[in-house]
Tab-separated table of C-alpha atoms in Angstrom:
chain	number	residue	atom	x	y	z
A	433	UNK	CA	0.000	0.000	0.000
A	434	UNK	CA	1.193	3.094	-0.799
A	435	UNK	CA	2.538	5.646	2.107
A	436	UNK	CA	0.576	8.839	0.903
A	437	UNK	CA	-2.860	8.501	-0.682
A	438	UNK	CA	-4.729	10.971	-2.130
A	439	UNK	CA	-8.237	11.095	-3.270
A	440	UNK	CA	-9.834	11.461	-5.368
A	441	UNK	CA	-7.501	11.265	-8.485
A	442	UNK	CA	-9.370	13.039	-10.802
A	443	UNK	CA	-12.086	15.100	-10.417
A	444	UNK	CA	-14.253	17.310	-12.930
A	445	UNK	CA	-16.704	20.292	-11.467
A	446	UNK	CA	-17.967	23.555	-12.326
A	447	UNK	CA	-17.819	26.716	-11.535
A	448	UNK	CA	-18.720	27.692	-8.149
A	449	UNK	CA	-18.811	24.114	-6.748
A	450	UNK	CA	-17.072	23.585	-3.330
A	451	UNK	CA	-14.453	20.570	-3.832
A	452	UNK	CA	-12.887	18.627	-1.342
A	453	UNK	CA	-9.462	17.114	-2.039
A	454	UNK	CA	-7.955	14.637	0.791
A	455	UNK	CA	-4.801	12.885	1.991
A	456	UNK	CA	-3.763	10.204	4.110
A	457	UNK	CA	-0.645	8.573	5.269
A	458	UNK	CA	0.777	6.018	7.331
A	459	UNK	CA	4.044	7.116	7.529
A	460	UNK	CA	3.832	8.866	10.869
A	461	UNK	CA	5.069	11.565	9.753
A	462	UNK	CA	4.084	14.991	11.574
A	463	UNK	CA	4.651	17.430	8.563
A	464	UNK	CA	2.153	17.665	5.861
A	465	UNK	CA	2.097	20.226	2.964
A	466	UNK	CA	-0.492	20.663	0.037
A	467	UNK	CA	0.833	22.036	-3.634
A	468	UNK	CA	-0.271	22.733	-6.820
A	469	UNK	CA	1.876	21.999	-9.824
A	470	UNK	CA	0.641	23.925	-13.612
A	471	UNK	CA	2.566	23.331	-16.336
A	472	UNK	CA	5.882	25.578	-16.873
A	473	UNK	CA	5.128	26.822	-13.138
A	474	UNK	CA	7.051	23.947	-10.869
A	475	UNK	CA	5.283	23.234	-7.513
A	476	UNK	CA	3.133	26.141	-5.237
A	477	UNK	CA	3.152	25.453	-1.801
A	478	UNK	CA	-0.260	26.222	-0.959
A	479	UNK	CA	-0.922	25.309	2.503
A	480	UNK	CA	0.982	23.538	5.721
A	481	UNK	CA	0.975	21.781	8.858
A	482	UNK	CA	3.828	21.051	11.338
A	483	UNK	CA	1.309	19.644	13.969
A	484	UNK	CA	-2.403	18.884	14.061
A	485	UNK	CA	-3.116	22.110	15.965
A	486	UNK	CA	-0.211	23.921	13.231
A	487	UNK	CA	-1.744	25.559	9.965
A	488	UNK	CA	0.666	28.237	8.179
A	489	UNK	CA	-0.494	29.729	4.548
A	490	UNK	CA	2.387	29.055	2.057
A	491	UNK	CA	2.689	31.249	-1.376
A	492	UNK	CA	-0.927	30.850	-2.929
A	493	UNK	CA	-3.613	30.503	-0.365
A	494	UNK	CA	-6.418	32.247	-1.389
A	495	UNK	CA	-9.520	30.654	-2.669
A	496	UNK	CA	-8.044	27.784	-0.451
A	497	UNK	CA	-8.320	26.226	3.173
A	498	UNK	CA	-7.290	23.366	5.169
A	499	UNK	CA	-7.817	21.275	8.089
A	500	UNK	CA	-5.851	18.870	9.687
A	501	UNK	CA	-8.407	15.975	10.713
A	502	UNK	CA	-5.434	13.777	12.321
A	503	UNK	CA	-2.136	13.543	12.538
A	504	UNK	CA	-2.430	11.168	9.316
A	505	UNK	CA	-5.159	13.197	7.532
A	506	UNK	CA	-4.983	16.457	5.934
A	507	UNK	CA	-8.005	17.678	3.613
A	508	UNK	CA	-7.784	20.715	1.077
A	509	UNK	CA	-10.908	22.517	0.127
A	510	UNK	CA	-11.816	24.759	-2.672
A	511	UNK	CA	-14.743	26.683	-1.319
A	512	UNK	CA	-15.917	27.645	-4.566
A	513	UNK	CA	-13.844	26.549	-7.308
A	514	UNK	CA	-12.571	28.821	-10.527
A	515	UNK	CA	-10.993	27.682	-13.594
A	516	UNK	CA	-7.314	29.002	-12.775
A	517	UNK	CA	-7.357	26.179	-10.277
A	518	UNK	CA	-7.170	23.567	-12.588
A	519	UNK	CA	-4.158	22.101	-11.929
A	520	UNK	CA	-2.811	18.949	-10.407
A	521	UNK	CA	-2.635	18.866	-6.658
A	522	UNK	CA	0.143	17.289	-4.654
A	523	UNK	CA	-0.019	15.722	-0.638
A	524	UNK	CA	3.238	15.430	1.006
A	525	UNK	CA	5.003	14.694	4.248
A	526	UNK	CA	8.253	15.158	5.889
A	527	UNK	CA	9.396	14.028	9.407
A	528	UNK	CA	10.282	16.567	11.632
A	529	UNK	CA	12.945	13.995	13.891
A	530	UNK	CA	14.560	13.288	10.520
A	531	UNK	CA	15.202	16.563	9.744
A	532	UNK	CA	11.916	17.716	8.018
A	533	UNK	CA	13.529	17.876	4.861
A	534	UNK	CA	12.989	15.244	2.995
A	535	UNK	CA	9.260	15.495	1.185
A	536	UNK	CA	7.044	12.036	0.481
A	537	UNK	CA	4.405	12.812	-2.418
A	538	UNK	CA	1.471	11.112	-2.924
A	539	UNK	CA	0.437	10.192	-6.597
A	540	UNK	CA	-1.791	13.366	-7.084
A	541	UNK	CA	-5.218	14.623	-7.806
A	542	UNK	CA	-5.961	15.832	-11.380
A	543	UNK	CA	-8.779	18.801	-10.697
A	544	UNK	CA	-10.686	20.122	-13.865
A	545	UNK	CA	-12.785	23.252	-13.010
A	546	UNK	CA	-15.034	23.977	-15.865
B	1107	UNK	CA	8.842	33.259	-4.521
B	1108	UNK	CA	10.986	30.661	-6.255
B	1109	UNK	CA	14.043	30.112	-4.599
B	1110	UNK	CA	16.095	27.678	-7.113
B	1111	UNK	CA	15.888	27.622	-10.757
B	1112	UNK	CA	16.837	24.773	-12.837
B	1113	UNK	CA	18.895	24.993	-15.928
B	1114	UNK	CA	18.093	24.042	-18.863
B	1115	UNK	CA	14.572	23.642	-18.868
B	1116	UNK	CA	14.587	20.876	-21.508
B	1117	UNK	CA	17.425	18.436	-22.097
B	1118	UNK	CA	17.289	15.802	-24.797
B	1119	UNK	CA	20.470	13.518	-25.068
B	1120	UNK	CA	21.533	9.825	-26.339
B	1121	UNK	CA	21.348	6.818	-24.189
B	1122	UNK	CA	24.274	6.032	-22.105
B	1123	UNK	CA	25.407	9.731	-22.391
B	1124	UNK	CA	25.604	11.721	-19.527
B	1125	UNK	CA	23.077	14.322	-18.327
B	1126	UNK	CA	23.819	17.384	-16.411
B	1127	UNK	CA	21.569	20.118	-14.965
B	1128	UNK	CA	21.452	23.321	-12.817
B	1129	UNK	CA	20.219	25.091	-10.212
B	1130	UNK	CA	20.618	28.490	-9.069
B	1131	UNK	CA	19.034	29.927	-5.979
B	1132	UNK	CA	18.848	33.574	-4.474
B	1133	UNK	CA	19.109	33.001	-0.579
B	1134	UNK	CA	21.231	30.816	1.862
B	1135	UNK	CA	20.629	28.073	2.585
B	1136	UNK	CA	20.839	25.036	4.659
B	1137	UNK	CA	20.354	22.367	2.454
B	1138	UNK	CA	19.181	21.835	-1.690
B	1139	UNK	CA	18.033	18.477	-2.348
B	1140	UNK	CA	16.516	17.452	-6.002
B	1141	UNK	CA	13.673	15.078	-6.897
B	1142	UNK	CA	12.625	13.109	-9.623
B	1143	UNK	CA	9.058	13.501	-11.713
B	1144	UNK	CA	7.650	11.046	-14.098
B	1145	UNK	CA	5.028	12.173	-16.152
B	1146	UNK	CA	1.594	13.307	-13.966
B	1147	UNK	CA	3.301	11.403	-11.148
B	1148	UNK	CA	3.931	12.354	-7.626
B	1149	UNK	CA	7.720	14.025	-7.207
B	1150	UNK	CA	9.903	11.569	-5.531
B	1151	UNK	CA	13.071	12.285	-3.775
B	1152	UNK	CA	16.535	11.488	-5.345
B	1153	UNK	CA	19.528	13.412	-2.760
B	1154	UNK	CA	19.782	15.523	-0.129
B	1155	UNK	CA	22.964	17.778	0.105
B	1156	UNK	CA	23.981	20.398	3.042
B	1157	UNK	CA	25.333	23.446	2.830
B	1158	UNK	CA	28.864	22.304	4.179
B	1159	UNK	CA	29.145	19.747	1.890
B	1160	UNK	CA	30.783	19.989	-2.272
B	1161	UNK	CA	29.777	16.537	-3.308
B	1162	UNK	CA	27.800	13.910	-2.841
B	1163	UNK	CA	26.977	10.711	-5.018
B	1164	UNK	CA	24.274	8.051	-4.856
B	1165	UNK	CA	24.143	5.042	-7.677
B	1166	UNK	CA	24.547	6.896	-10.570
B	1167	UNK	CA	23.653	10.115	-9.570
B	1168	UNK	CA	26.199	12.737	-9.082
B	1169	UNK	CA	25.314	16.245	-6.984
B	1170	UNK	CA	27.540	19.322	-5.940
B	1171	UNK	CA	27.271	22.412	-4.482
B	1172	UNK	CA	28.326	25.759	-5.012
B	1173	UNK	CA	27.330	28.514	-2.057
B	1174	UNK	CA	29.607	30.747	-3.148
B	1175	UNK	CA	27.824	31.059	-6.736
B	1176	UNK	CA	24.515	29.964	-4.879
B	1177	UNK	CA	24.097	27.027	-7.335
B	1178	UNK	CA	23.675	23.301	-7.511
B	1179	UNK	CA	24.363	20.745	-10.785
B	1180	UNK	CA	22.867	16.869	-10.681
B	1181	UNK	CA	24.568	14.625	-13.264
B	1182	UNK	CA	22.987	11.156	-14.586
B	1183	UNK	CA	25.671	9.116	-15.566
B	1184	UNK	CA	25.176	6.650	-18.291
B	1185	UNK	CA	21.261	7.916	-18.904
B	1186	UNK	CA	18.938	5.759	-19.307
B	1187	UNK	CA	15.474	5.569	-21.096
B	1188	UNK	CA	13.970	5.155	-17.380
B	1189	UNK	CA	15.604	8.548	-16.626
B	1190	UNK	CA	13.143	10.024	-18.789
B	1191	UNK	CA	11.732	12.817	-16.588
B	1192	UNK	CA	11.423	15.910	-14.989
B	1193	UNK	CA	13.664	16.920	-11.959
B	1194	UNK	CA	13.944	19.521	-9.700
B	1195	UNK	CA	15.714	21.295	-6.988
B	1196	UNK	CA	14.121	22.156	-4.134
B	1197	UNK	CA	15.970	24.797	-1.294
B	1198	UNK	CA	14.895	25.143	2.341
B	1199	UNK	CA	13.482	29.124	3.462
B	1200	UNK	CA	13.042	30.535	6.697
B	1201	UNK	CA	10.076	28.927	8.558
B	1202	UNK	CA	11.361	25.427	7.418
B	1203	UNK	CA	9.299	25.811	4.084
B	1204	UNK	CA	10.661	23.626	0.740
B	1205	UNK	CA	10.688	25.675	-2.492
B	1206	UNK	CA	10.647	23.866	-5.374
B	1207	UNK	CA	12.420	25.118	-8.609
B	1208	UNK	CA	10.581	25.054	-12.435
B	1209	UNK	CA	12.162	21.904	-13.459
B	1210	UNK	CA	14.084	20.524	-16.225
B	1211	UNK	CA	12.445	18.187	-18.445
B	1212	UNK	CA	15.051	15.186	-19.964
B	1213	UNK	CA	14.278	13.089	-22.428
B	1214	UNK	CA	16.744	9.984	-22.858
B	1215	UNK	CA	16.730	9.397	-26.703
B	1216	UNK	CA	16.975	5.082	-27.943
């Protein structure tokens, strides 16, 4: 199984639609960090969490928010979604005791906004 | 804000040559590390190297570091077609936050 899930993979919605994107893990780690990736553009950090109580804003946060369910669960929701955020969305994880570094992606969430 | 910037942003070379790409970054740093991309994939992590450190290697993977001229280079030896990709560099900021550089896209010709 793999370490960082996210779901769903794809999703296709419209204008205006409040989307929920989630991740899990069962690595234990305690650092978890959402992204968006558009072509030509590299990775956006858009939101992350050092702690369960821990939420920071990272470059692009509006039109975005978070909540950190768990240690292992950390959701991402458009609350009403545009076209510019069609992009693919990216979960990942680091491990504060290791050094924090090191980032553990899950396979991604392809989000159409039409 | 990007911190590190890859060079080139496309690389197309033979198999079995050798493939090199750059980084460049504004700020100091504590460590750069660079990850791997295959196509619509999650990014997964190839090395990790500090700032006190020149060189470091793992498998076939060869990474240095620069502070002085705030830049990084990753070298494939012997490329491969599964070293098709896109990689990137990725620099720590203040408040322990990973930026992650454009990418370089390499495509390992038959």
């Amino acid at each position: 199984d793999a370490d960082v899930t996210q779901t769903p993979r794809n999703r296709i919605t419209k204008t205006g639609k409040r989307i929920m994107l989630e991740c899990s893990q069962t690595k234990g780690h305690d650092r978890m960090y959402w992204y968006r990736q558009d072509p030509g553009l590299g990775l956006r950090l858009i939101y992350y969490s050092f702690d369960v109580k821990d939420i920071n804003k990272g470059e692009i946060s509006d039109g975005y928010s978070v909540s950190r369910q768990a240690q292992a669960k950390f959701s991402l929701s458009l609350e009403s979604a545009i076209p510019n955020q069609t992009a693919l969305y990216f979960c990942a994880t680091s491990d504060f005791l290791a050094g924090g570094d090191t980032q553990y992606f899950g396979p991604g969430t392809r989000l159409t906004v039409l | 804000s990007q911190q590190g910037e890859e060079d080139p942003q496309a690389l197309s070379i033979q198999e079995g040559e050798n493939a090199t790409m750059n980084c460049s970054y504004k700020t100091s740093i504590n460590n750069l590390q660079w990850y791997r991309q295959n196509s619509g994939r999650g990014l997964v992590h190839l090395i990790l190297i500090r700032s006190n450190e020149r060189e470091k290697h793992s498998g076939r993977l060869r990474v240095t570091l620069d502070t002085s001229k705030k830049s990084s280079s990753l070298l494939i030896t012997a490329s491969r077609a599964a070293d098709t990709a896109s990689y990137f560099c990725a620099t720590d900021e203040r408040d322990d936050k990973i930026i992650f550089g454009k990418g370089t896209r390499l495509h390992i010709l038959p």
